[in-house]
Amino acid sequence: MSFWSVSVRIWTVAHSKIINTLKHMKNTPRILILSKGDPHALATSLAREIPEAEILTDPADIQGGPVPYIVAGKPDPGIIASVPGAELILSLNAGIEHLLIPGEVPEQVGIVRLVDPAMTEGMSDWCLATLLSWHRNLPLYRADTTWNRRTEVLSRDRIVTVLGAGTLGSRVARLAALIGFQTRVWSRSGRSVDGAQAFAGFEGLIEATTGADAVINLLPLTPETENVLDENLFGRMAKGGFVSSAGRGPHLVDADLIAALDSGQLNSAALDVFRTEPLPDDDPLNVHPDVLVTPHVSAPTQANSAMRIMAENIRRHQQGKPIAELVDRSKGY
Ligand code: NAP
Ligand code: GLV
């Protein structure tokens, strides 16, 4: 065999080894899980979906190599930005405002928010449970066990306004309408929802909340939606109304809610999210008799289904396919 044919053979073998290694690296996604919950349980669940993945649960284990995929809850500030080679952040939450804080996720890195039918189901359960409980006076009967019949109103005679017509708000509005409530829904674009009257923009917010008996907040937190639940909105609602919020704490002006409850403008409220979490024991909202406080449990992330969805998104990204639910940074959600 000539010198040249041996050289060509050596080069060909080396070349195919490099190609195989690259192929292997492409099919073996490195994934870092940054979660203050139970990252090992998430890793076990994710490994079931992508057995070929290398899954890390501690940034200390990265050791220089690139990590294209990060499954992120609410990590300490700056951690995500320090991960080399990040390409996609898969949020463990539907709300991603914490990931948009400047310096957290570099501009070129995509963020996928969690959209999971299991989460939507949980949120609908919570919103309808709190709405119907107020609607049928259940807290009053629980507090007063004498045979005291309250005025009972039919759902068709009540107006329910849902703020947000996205994944969560649209299902809640659809179900409220199916039950029979006169349902209104407010969004940025005026997105339509079966059975509900749709509104958009600031003027739309005024129309959507004027005379509303109940307002359910399922907005994302952005500079435009912060403080949306304020004295003006409460003042436009029908007297004796009900407010629930499972969006984010800063949507609510706490003092305005307490004033509206104390004046009788509002009857009661149900809150799942707060400016400070956990909510301090002595917080005025926590001790108010007309406020139901739940500890951010309205729609917890369901680990198994969330990992299934993330695995699918990682595969799509590897195959160069488009990924739904990529965050639009210009809109902030
Ligand atoms: P989504 O699908 O992105 O929907 C957001 C909705 O809000 C859309 O209809 C959007 O309008 C509307 N919107 C945004 N900015 C607006 C503005 N300035 N004016 C009027 N409407 C505006 O979000 P999602 O999945 O339904 O989740 C909503 C939020 O729920 C999350 O961001 C999170 O904060 C909260 N959440 C809480 C829990 C919990 O456990 N408490 C769990 C999950 C989620 P367009 O339709 O026109 O875009
Ligand atoms: C929970 O609050 C979430 O945004 O998923």
Coordinates of C-alpha atoms and ligand atoms in Angstrom, one line a residue:
M1 CA 0.0 0.0 0.0
S2 CA 1.4 3.4 -0.9
F3 CA 2.1 6.1 1.6
W4 CA -0.7 8.2 0.1
S5 CA -3.4 5.5 0.4
V6 CA -2.4 4.8 4.0
S7 CA -2.6 8.5 4.8
V8 CA -6.1 8.8 3.1
R9 CA -7.4 5.8 5.1
I10 CA -6.1 7.3 8.4
W11 CA -7.7 10.6 7.6
T12 CA -11.0 9.0 6.6
V13 CA -11.2 7.0 9.9
A14 CA -10.3 10.1 11.9
H15 CA -12.8 12.1 10.0
S16 CA -15.7 9.7 10.5
K17 CA -14.8 9.5 14.3
I18 CA -15.0 13.3 14.5
I19 CA -18.4 13.2 12.6
N20 CA -19.7 10.5 14.9
T21 CA -18.6 12.4 18.0
L22 CA -20.3 15.5 16.7
K23 CA -23.4 13.6 15.9
H24 CA -23.4 12.1 19.4
M25 CA -22.9 15.5 21.0
K26 CA -25.8 16.8 18.9
N27 CA -28.0 14.0 20.1
T28 CA -26.8 14.1 23.6
P29 CA -28.2 17.3 24.9
R30 CA -26.5 18.7 28.0
I31 CA -29.2 20.1 30.3
L32 CA -28.7 22.0 33.5
I33 CA -31.6 22.1 36.0
L34 CA -31.7 25.2 38.2
S35 CA -34.5 24.7 40.7
K36 CA -34.8 25.5 44.3
G37 CA -37.4 22.8 44.6
D38 CA -36.3 19.2 44.0
P39 CA -33.9 19.3 41.0
H40 CA -33.1 15.6 41.4
A41 CA -36.8 14.6 41.1
L42 CA -37.0 16.8 38.0
A43 CA -33.8 15.2 36.6
T44 CA -35.3 11.7 37.1
S45 CA -38.4 12.7 35.3
L46 CA -36.6 14.4 32.5
A47 CA -34.2 11.4 32.1
R48 CA -37.3 9.2 31.4
E49 CA -38.2 11.5 28.5
I50 CA -34.7 12.0 27.1
P51 CA -32.6 9.0 28.2
E52 CA -29.7 10.1 26.1
A53 CA -29.4 13.5 27.8
E54 CA -26.6 14.5 30.2
I55 CA -28.5 16.1 33.0
L56 CA -26.8 18.3 35.6
T57 CA -28.4 19.7 38.7
D58 CA -25.5 21.8 40.1
P59 CA -23.8 24.6 38.2
A60 CA -20.5 23.5 39.8
D61 CA -20.6 20.3 37.7
I62 CA -20.6 22.2 34.3
Q63 CA -16.7 22.1 34.1
G64 CA -16.3 24.4 31.2
G65 CA -18.2 22.6 28.5
P66 CA -21.2 24.3 26.9
V67 CA -24.7 23.7 28.3
P68 CA -27.3 24.5 25.6
Y69 CA -30.4 23.8 27.7
I70 CA -31.3 25.2 31.1
V71 CA -34.5 24.2 32.9
A72 CA -35.0 27.2 35.1
G73 CA -37.2 27.9 38.1
K74 CA -36.2 31.1 40.0
P75 CA -32.4 30.7 40.3
D76 CA -30.3 33.2 42.2
P77 CA -29.5 36.4 40.2
G78 CA -26.7 36.0 37.6
I79 CA -26.5 32.2 37.6
I80 CA -28.1 31.7 34.2
A81 CA -25.9 34.3 32.6
S82 CA -22.8 32.5 33.9
V83 CA -23.6 29.2 32.1
P84 CA -21.4 28.8 29.0
G85 CA -23.1 28.1 25.6
A86 CA -26.7 28.4 26.8
E87 CA -29.1 28.4 23.8
L88 CA -32.6 27.9 25.3
I89 CA -34.1 28.5 28.8
L90 CA -37.0 26.2 29.6
S91 CA -39.0 28.0 32.3
L92 CA -40.5 25.9 35.1
N93 CA -43.1 28.7 35.3
A94 CA -45.8 30.2 33.1
G95 CA -44.8 33.7 34.4
I96 CA -41.3 34.6 33.3
E97 CA -40.9 38.3 34.5
H98 CA -38.0 37.3 36.7
L99 CA -36.1 36.0 33.7
L100 CA -36.5 39.3 31.9
I101 CA -34.6 41.3 34.5
P102 CA -31.7 42.9 32.7
G103 CA -28.5 40.8 33.1
E104 CA -30.4 37.5 33.8
V105 CA -30.8 35.8 30.4
P106 CA -28.6 37.1 27.6
E107 CA -30.5 38.7 24.7
Q108 CA -29.6 35.9 22.2
V109 CA -30.9 33.1 24.4
G110 CA -34.5 32.1 23.8
I111 CA -36.9 31.7 26.8
V112 CA -39.7 29.2 26.5
R113 CA -42.5 29.7 29.1
L114 CA -44.3 26.7 30.5
V115 CA -47.6 26.0 28.9
D116 CA -49.0 22.8 30.2
P117 CA -52.7 21.7 30.0
A118 CA -52.3 20.3 33.6
M119 CA -51.4 23.8 34.8
T120 CA -54.3 25.3 33.0
E121 CA -56.7 22.8 34.5
G122 CA -55.3 23.5 38.0
M123 CA -55.7 27.3 37.5
S124 CA -59.3 26.9 36.2
D125 CA -60.1 24.8 39.3
W126 CA -58.8 27.4 41.7
C127 CA -60.5 30.4 39.9
L128 CA -63.9 28.7 39.6
A129 CA -63.7 27.4 43.2
T130 CA -63.1 30.8 44.6
L131 CA -65.6 32.5 42.3
L132 CA -68.4 30.0 43.0
S133 CA -67.7 30.1 46.7
W134 CA -68.2 33.9 46.8
H135 CA -71.1 33.7 44.4
R136 CA -73.0 31.2 46.6
N137 CA -72.1 32.9 49.9
L138 CA -70.3 29.7 51.2
P139 CA -67.9 31.6 53.5
L140 CA -70.9 33.4 55.1
Y141 CA -72.7 30.1 55.8
R142 CA -69.5 28.6 57.2
A143 CA -69.0 31.6 59.5
D144 CA -72.7 31.9 60.6
T145 CA -74.3 28.5 61.4
T146 CA -77.7 29.9 62.3
W147 CA -80.5 29.3 59.8
N148 CA -79.9 32.6 58.1
R149 CA -80.9 32.5 54.4
R150 CA -78.9 34.9 52.3
T151 CA -80.1 36.4 49.0
E152 CA -78.9 33.9 46.3
V153 CA -78.2 35.3 42.9
L154 CA -78.2 33.3 39.7
S155 CA -75.0 33.2 37.6
R156 CA -76.9 34.6 34.6
D157 CA -77.4 37.8 36.7
R158 CA -73.8 38.3 37.5
I159 CA -71.0 39.8 35.4
V160 CA -67.6 38.2 35.6
T161 CA -64.6 39.9 34.0
V162 CA -61.4 37.9 33.4
L163 CA -58.2 40.0 32.9
G164 CA -56.0 38.1 30.5
A165 CA -57.2 36.0 27.6
G166 CA -54.2 33.8 27.3
T167 CA -53.6 30.1 28.0
L168 CA -55.1 30.4 31.5
G169 CA -57.5 33.3 31.2
S170 CA -59.2 32.0 28.1
R171 CA -60.1 28.7 29.7
V172 CA -61.4 30.3 32.9
A173 CA -63.5 32.8 30.9
R174 CA -64.9 30.0 28.7
L175 CA -65.8 27.9 31.7
A176 CA -67.4 30.9 33.5
A177 CA -69.5 31.6 30.4
L178 CA -70.5 27.9 30.2
I179 CA -71.7 28.0 33.8
G180 CA -73.8 30.9 32.8
F181 CA -72.1 34.1 34.0
Q182 CA -72.2 37.1 31.8
T183 CA -68.5 36.9 31.0
R184 CA -66.1 39.6 29.8
V185 CA -62.5 39.1 28.9
W186 CA -59.7 41.8 28.6
S187 CA -56.5 41.3 26.7
R188 CA -53.9 43.4 24.9
S189 CA -55.2 42.3 21.4
G190 CA -58.9 41.9 22.2
R191 CA -58.6 38.1 21.6
S192 CA -62.0 36.4 21.4
V193 CA -63.1 33.7 23.8
D194 CA -66.2 31.5 23.2
G195 CA -69.2 32.8 25.2
A196 CA -67.4 36.0 26.4
Q197 CA -67.4 39.6 25.3
A198 CA -63.8 40.7 24.4
F199 CA -62.2 44.0 25.3
A200 CA -58.7 45.5 24.5
G201 CA -56.7 48.5 25.5
F202 CA -57.1 51.0 28.3
E203 CA -60.6 52.1 27.2
G204 CA -61.5 48.4 27.0
L205 CA -60.3 47.9 30.6
I206 CA -62.7 50.6 31.8
E207 CA -65.6 49.0 29.8
A208 CA -64.8 45.5 30.9
T209 CA -64.7 46.3 34.6
T210 CA -67.5 48.8 34.8
G211 CA -70.4 47.1 36.7
A212 CA -68.5 43.8 37.0
D213 CA -69.6 41.8 40.0
A214 CA -66.3 39.7 39.9
V215 CA -62.9 40.4 38.5
I216 CA -60.4 37.5 38.1
N217 CA -56.8 38.5 37.3
L218 CA -54.7 36.2 35.1
L219 CA -52.4 38.7 33.5
P220 CA -48.6 38.4 33.2
L221 CA -46.6 40.9 35.2
T222 CA -45.2 43.6 32.9
P223 CA -44.7 47.4 33.4
E224 CA -48.1 47.9 31.7
T225 CA -50.0 45.5 34.0
E226 CA -48.4 46.4 37.3
N227 CA -50.9 47.9 39.8
V228 CA -53.8 47.2 37.5
L229 CA -56.0 46.1 40.5
D230 CA -56.3 49.5 42.1
E231 CA -58.9 51.8 43.6
N232 CA -60.1 53.0 40.2
L233 CA -60.9 49.5 39.0
F234 CA -62.5 48.5 42.3
G235 CA -64.6 51.7 42.2
R236 CA -66.0 50.9 38.8
M237 CA -67.1 47.4 39.9
A238 CA -70.7 46.8 41.2
K239 CA -71.0 47.4 44.9
G240 CA -70.3 44.2 47.0
G241 CA -68.1 42.6 44.3
F242 CA -65.4 40.0 44.4
V243 CA -61.8 40.1 43.2
S244 CA -59.5 37.2 42.8
S245 CA -55.9 37.3 41.6
A246 CA -53.6 34.5 40.7
G247 CA -51.4 36.6 38.3
R248 CA -48.6 38.2 40.3
G249 CA -48.5 40.2 43.6
P250 CA -47.5 43.5 42.1
H251 CA -50.7 43.5 40.0
L252 CA -52.5 44.5 43.2
V253 CA -52.3 47.7 45.1
D254 CA -52.8 46.1 48.5
A255 CA -53.9 49.2 50.4
D256 CA -56.5 50.0 47.8
L257 CA -58.0 46.5 48.1
I258 CA -58.2 46.7 51.9
A259 CA -59.8 50.2 51.7
A260 CA -62.4 48.8 49.1
L261 CA -63.2 45.9 51.4
D262 CA -63.5 48.1 54.5
S263 CA -65.8 50.5 52.8
G264 CA -68.1 47.7 51.5
Q265 CA -67.4 48.5 47.9
L266 CA -66.0 45.0 47.7
N267 CA -67.4 42.0 49.5
S268 CA -64.3 39.8 49.5
A269 CA -61.2 38.7 47.7
A270 CA -59.2 35.6 47.0
L271 CA -55.4 36.0 46.5
D272 CA -52.8 33.4 45.6
V273 CA -49.9 35.8 44.8
F274 CA -48.3 38.5 46.8
R275 CA -45.6 41.2 46.6
T276 CA -43.8 39.4 49.4
E277 CA -43.9 35.6 49.3
P278 CA -44.3 33.8 51.7
L279 CA -46.8 36.4 52.9
P280 CA -45.8 37.5 56.5
D281 CA -48.2 36.3 59.2
D282 CA -49.0 39.8 60.2
D283 CA -49.5 41.2 56.7
P284 CA -52.7 43.2 56.5
L285 CA -54.0 40.9 53.7
N286 CA -53.2 37.9 55.8
V287 CA -55.3 39.1 58.8
H288 CA -58.2 40.6 56.9
P289 CA -61.4 38.6 57.5
D290 CA -62.6 39.1 53.9
V291 CA -59.5 38.0 52.2
L292 CA -58.9 34.3 51.4
V293 CA -55.1 33.8 51.2
T294 CA -53.7 30.7 49.4
P295 CA -49.9 30.1 49.4
H296 CA -49.2 30.4 45.6
V297 CA -50.8 27.0 44.9
S298 CA -53.5 27.8 42.3
A299 CA -51.5 26.1 39.5
P300 CA -48.3 24.5 40.7
T301 CA -46.0 23.1 38.0
Q302 CA -46.7 19.4 37.5
A303 CA -43.2 17.9 37.2
N304 CA -44.0 14.9 35.0
S305 CA -46.0 16.7 32.4
A306 CA -43.7 19.7 32.5
M307 CA -40.7 17.6 31.8
R308 CA -42.5 15.9 28.9
I309 CA -43.2 19.2 27.4
M310 CA -39.6 20.4 27.9
A311 CA -38.2 17.3 26.4
E312 CA -40.4 17.8 23.3
N313 CA -39.2 21.4 23.0
I314 CA -35.5 20.3 23.4
R315 CA -36.0 17.8 20.5
R316 CA -37.7 20.4 18.4
H317 CA -34.8 22.8 19.0
Q318 CA -32.2 20.1 18.1
Q319 CA -34.1 19.4 14.9
G320 CA -34.3 23.1 14.1
K321 CA -38.1 23.2 14.3
P322 CA -40.0 26.2 15.6
I323 CA -41.0 26.2 19.2
A324 CA -44.3 27.6 20.3
E325 CA -44.5 29.7 23.5
L326 CA -41.2 31.5 23.0
V327 CA -41.3 34.6 25.0
D328 CA -41.6 37.8 23.1
R329 CA -39.2 40.1 25.0
S330 CA -40.7 43.2 23.4
K331 CA -44.1 42.4 24.9
G332 CA -42.7 41.1 28.2
Y333 CA -44.6 37.8 28.2
Ligands
NAP1 P1 -50.4 34.1 28.4 O1 -50.9 32.9 27.7 O2 -49.2 34.8 27.9 O3 -51.6 35.2 28.4 C1 -51.4 36.5 28.9 C2 -52.7 37.3 28.6 O4 -52.5 38.6 29.1 C3 -52.9 37.5 27.1 O5 -54.3 37.4 26.8 C4 -52.4 38.9 26.8 O6 -53.0 39.5 25.7 C5 -52.8 39.5 28.1 N1 -52.0 40.8 28.4 C6 -50.7 40.9 28.5 N2 -50.4 42.2 28.7 C7 -51.5 42.9 28.6 C8 -51.8 44.3 28.7 N3 -50.9 45.2 28.8 N4 -53.2 44.6 28.6 C9 -54.1 43.7 28.4 N5 -53.9 42.4 28.3 C10 -52.6 42.0 28.4 O7 -50.2 33.8 30.0 P2 -50.8 32.6 30.8 O8 -50.2 31.3 30.6 O9 -52.3 32.7 30.7 O10 -50.4 33.1 32.3 C11 -50.8 34.4 32.8 C12 -50.0 34.6 34.1 O11 -50.6 33.8 35.2 C13 -48.5 34.3 34.2 O12 -47.8 35.3 33.6 C14 -48.3 34.2 35.6 O13 -47.9 35.5 36.2 C15 -49.6 33.7 36.2 N6 -49.6 32.4 36.7 C16 -49.7 32.2 38.1 C17 -49.7 30.9 38.6 C18 -49.9 30.6 40.0 O14 -49.7 29.5 40.5 N7 -50.4 31.6 40.8 C19 -49.5 29.8 37.7 C20 -49.3 30.0 36.4 C21 -49.4 31.3 35.9 P3 -52.9 39.0 24.2 O15 -53.8 37.7 24.2 O16 -53.4 40.0 23.4 O17 -51.5 38.6 24.0
GLV2 C1 -46.5 30.2 38.7 O1 -46.7 31.1 39.4 C2 -46.2 30.2 37.3 O2 -46.0 31.3 36.8 O3 -46.0 29.1 36.7

